[in-house]
PDB file of C-alpha atoms in Angstrom:
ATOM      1  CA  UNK V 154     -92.335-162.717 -33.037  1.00 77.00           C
ATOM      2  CA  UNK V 155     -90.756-164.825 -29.657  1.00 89.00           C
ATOM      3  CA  UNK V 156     -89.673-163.685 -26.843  1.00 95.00           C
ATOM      4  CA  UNK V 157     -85.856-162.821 -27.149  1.00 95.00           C
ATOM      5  CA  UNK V 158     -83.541-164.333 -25.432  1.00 96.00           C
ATOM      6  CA  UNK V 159     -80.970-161.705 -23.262  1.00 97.00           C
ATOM      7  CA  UNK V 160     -77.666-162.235 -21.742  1.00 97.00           C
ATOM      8  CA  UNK V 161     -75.858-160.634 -18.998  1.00 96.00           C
ATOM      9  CA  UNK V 162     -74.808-157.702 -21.386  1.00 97.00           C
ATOM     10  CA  UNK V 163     -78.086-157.894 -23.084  1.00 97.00           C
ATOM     11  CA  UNK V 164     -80.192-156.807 -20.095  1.00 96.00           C
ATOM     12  CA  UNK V 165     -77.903-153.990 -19.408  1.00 96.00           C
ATOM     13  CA  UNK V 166     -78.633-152.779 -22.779  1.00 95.00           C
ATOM     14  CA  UNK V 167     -81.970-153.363 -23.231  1.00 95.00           C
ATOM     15  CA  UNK V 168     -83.679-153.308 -19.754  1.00 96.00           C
ATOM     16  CA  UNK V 169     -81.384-151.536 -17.385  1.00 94.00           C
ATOM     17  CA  UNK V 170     -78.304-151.429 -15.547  1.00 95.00           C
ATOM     18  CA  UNK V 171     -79.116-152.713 -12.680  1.00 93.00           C
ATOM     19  CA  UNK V 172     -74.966-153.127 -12.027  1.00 92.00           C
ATOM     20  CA  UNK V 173     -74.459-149.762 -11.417  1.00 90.00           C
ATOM     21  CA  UNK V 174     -77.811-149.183  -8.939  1.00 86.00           C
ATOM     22  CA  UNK V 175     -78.456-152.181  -7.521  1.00 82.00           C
ATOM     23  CA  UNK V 176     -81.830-150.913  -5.475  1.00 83.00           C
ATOM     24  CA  UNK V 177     -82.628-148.397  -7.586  1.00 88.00           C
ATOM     25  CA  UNK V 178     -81.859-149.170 -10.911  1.00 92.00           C
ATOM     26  CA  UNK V 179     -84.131-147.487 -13.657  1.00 93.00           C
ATOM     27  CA  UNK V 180     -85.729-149.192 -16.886  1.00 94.00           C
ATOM     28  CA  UNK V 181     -84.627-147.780 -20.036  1.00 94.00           C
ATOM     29  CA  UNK V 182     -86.871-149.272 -23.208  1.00 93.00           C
ATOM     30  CA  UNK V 183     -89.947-147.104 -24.234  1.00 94.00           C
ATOM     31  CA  UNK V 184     -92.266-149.815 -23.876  1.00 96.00           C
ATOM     32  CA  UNK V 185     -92.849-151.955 -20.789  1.00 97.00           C
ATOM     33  CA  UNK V 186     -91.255-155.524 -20.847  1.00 97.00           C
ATOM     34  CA  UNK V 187     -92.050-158.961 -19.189  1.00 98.00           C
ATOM     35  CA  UNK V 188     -88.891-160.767 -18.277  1.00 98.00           C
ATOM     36  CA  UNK V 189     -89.292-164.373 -18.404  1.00 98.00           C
ATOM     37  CA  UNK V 190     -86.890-165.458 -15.692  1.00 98.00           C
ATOM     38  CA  UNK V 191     -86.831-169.496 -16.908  1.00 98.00           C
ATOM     39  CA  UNK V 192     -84.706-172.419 -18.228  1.00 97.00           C
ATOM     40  CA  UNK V 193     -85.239-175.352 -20.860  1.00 95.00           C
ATOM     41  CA  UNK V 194     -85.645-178.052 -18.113  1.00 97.00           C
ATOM     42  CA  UNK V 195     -88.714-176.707 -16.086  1.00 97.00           C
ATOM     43  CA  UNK V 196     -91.964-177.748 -16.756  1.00 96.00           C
ATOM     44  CA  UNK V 197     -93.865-175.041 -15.879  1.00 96.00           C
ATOM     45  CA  UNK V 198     -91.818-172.768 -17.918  1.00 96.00           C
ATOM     46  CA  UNK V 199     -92.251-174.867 -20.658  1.00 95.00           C
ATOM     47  CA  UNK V 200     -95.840-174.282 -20.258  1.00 95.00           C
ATOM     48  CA  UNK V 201     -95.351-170.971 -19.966  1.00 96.00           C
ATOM     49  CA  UNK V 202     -93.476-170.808 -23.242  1.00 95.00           C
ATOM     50  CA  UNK V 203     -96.069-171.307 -26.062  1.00 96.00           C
ATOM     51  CA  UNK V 204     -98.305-168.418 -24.119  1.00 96.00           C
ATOM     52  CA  UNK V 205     -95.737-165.935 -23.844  1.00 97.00           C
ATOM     53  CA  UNK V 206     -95.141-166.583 -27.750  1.00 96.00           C
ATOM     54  CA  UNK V 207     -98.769-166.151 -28.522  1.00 96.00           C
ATOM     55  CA  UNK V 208     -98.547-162.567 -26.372  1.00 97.00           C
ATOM     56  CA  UNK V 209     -95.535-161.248 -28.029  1.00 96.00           C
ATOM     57  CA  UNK V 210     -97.268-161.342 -31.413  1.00 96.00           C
ATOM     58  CA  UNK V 211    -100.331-160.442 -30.216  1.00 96.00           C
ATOM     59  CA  UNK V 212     -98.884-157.292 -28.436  1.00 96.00           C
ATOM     60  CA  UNK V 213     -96.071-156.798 -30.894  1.00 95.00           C
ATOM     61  CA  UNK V 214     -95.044-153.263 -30.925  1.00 94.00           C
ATOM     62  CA  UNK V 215     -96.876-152.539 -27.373  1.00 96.00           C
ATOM     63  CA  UNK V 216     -94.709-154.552 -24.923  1.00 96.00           C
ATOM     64  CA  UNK V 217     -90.972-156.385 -25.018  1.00 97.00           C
ATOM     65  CA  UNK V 218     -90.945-159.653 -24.123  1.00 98.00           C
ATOM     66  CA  UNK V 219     -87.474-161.016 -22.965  1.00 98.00           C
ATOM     67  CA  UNK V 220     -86.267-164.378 -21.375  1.00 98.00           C
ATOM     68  CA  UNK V 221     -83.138-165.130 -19.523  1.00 98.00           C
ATOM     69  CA  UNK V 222     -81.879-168.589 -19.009  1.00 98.00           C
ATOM     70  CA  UNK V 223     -80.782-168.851 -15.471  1.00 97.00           C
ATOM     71  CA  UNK V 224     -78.561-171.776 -16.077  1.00 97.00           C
ATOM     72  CA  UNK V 225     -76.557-169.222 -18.393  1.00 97.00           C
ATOM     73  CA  UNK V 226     -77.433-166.555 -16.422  1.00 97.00           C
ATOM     74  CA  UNK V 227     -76.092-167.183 -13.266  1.00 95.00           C
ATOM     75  CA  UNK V 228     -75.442-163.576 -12.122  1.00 95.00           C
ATOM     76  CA  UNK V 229     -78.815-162.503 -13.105  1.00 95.00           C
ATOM     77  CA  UNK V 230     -80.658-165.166 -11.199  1.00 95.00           C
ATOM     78  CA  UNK V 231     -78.536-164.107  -8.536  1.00 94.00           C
ATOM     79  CA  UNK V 232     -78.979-160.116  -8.838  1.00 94.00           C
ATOM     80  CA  UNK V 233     -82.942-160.624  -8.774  1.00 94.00           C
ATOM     81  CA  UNK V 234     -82.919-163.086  -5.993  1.00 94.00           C
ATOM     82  CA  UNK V 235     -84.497-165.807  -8.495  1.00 96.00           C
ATOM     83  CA  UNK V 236     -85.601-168.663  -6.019  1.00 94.00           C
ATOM     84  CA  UNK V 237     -88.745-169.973  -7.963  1.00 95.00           C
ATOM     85  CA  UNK V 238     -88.866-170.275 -12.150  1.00 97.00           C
ATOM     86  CA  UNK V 239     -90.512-169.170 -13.870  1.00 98.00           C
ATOM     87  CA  UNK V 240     -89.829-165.815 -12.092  1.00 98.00           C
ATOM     88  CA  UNK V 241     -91.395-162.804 -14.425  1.00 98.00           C
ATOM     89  CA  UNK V 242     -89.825-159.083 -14.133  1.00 97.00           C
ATOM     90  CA  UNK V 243     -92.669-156.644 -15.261  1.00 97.00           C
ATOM     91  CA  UNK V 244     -91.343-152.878 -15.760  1.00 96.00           C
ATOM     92  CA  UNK V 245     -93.845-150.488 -16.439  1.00 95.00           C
ATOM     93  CA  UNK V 246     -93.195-147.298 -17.856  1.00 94.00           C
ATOM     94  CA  UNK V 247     -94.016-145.046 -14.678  1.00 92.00           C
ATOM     95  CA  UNK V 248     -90.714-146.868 -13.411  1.00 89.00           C
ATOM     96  CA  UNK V 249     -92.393-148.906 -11.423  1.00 92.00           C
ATOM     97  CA  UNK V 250     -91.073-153.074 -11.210  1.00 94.00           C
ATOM     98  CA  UNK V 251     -92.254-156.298  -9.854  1.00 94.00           C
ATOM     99  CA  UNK V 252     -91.268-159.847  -9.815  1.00 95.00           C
ATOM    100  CA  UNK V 253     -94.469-162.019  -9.971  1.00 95.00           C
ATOM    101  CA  UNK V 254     -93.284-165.857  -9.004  1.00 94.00           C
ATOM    102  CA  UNK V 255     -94.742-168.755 -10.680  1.00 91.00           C
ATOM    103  CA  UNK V 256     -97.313-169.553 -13.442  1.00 89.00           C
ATOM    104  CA  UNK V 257    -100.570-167.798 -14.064  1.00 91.00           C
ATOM    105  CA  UNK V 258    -103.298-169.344 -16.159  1.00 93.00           C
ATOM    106  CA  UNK V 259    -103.274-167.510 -19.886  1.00 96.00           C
ATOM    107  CA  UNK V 260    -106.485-165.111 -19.263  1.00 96.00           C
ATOM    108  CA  UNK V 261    -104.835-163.866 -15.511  1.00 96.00           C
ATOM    109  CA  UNK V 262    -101.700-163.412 -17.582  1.00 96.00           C
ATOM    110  CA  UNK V 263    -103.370-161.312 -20.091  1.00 97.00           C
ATOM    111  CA  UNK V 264    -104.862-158.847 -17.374  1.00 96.00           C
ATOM    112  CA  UNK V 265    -101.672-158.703 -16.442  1.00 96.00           C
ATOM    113  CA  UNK V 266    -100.136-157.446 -19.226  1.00 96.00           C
ATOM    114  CA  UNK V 267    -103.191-155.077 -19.891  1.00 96.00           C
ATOM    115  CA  UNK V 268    -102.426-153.127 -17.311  1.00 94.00           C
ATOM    116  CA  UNK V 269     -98.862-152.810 -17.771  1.00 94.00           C
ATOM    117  CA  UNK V 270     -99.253-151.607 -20.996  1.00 94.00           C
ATOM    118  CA  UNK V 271    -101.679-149.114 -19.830  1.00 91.00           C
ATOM    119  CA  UNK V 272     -99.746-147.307 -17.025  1.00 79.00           C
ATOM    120  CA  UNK V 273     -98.075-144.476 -18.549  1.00 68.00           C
TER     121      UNK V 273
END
């Protein structure tokens, strides 16, 4: 499984509405999420790419994995202050989110992702 790609509408759907609750807005999926804030011409994110491929099969049915191409995704990239790509979203279930800018190496990545699968 990859990483699916979300739109505008998309991320309303999927991840939350952050439209009508700017500051507050509340995550909606019943499994925590990375959103890969990204687009085709970076180099890091291309690094990035093959690793967040590897994680959504390897965590396949524990976590979402989503990316959002800012070039496409102007309004996005605008309504979470993207300044740095890749820019990654985490929402954990307890409601709790956080933008982590920048790359991590793979195992830092992984912790990551461990514990945002474990918070209930």
């Amino acid at each position: 499984m990859k990483p699916i790609e979300l739109t505008k509408a998309d991320f309303i759907q999927k991840v939350g509405n952050f439209e009508a609750d700017p500051k507050d807005w509340k995550y909606i999926e019943d499994k925590p999420c990375i959103v890969d804030f990204q687009a085709p011409w970076c180099g890091y994110c291309k690094r990035l790419d093959p690793i967040l491929e590897e994680f959504a099969q390897t965590y396949e049915g524990q976590l979402y994995i989503y990316k959002v191409n800012v070039d496409n995704e102007e309004e996005l990239e605008t309504a979470f202050n993207i300044r740095t790509i890749p820019t990654l979203l985490l929402c954990k279930m307890d409601g709790t989110k956080e933008l982590m800018l920048g790359t991590l190496p793979k195992h830092e990545l992984k912790k990551v992702i461990d514990n945002l699968i474990s918070v209930q």
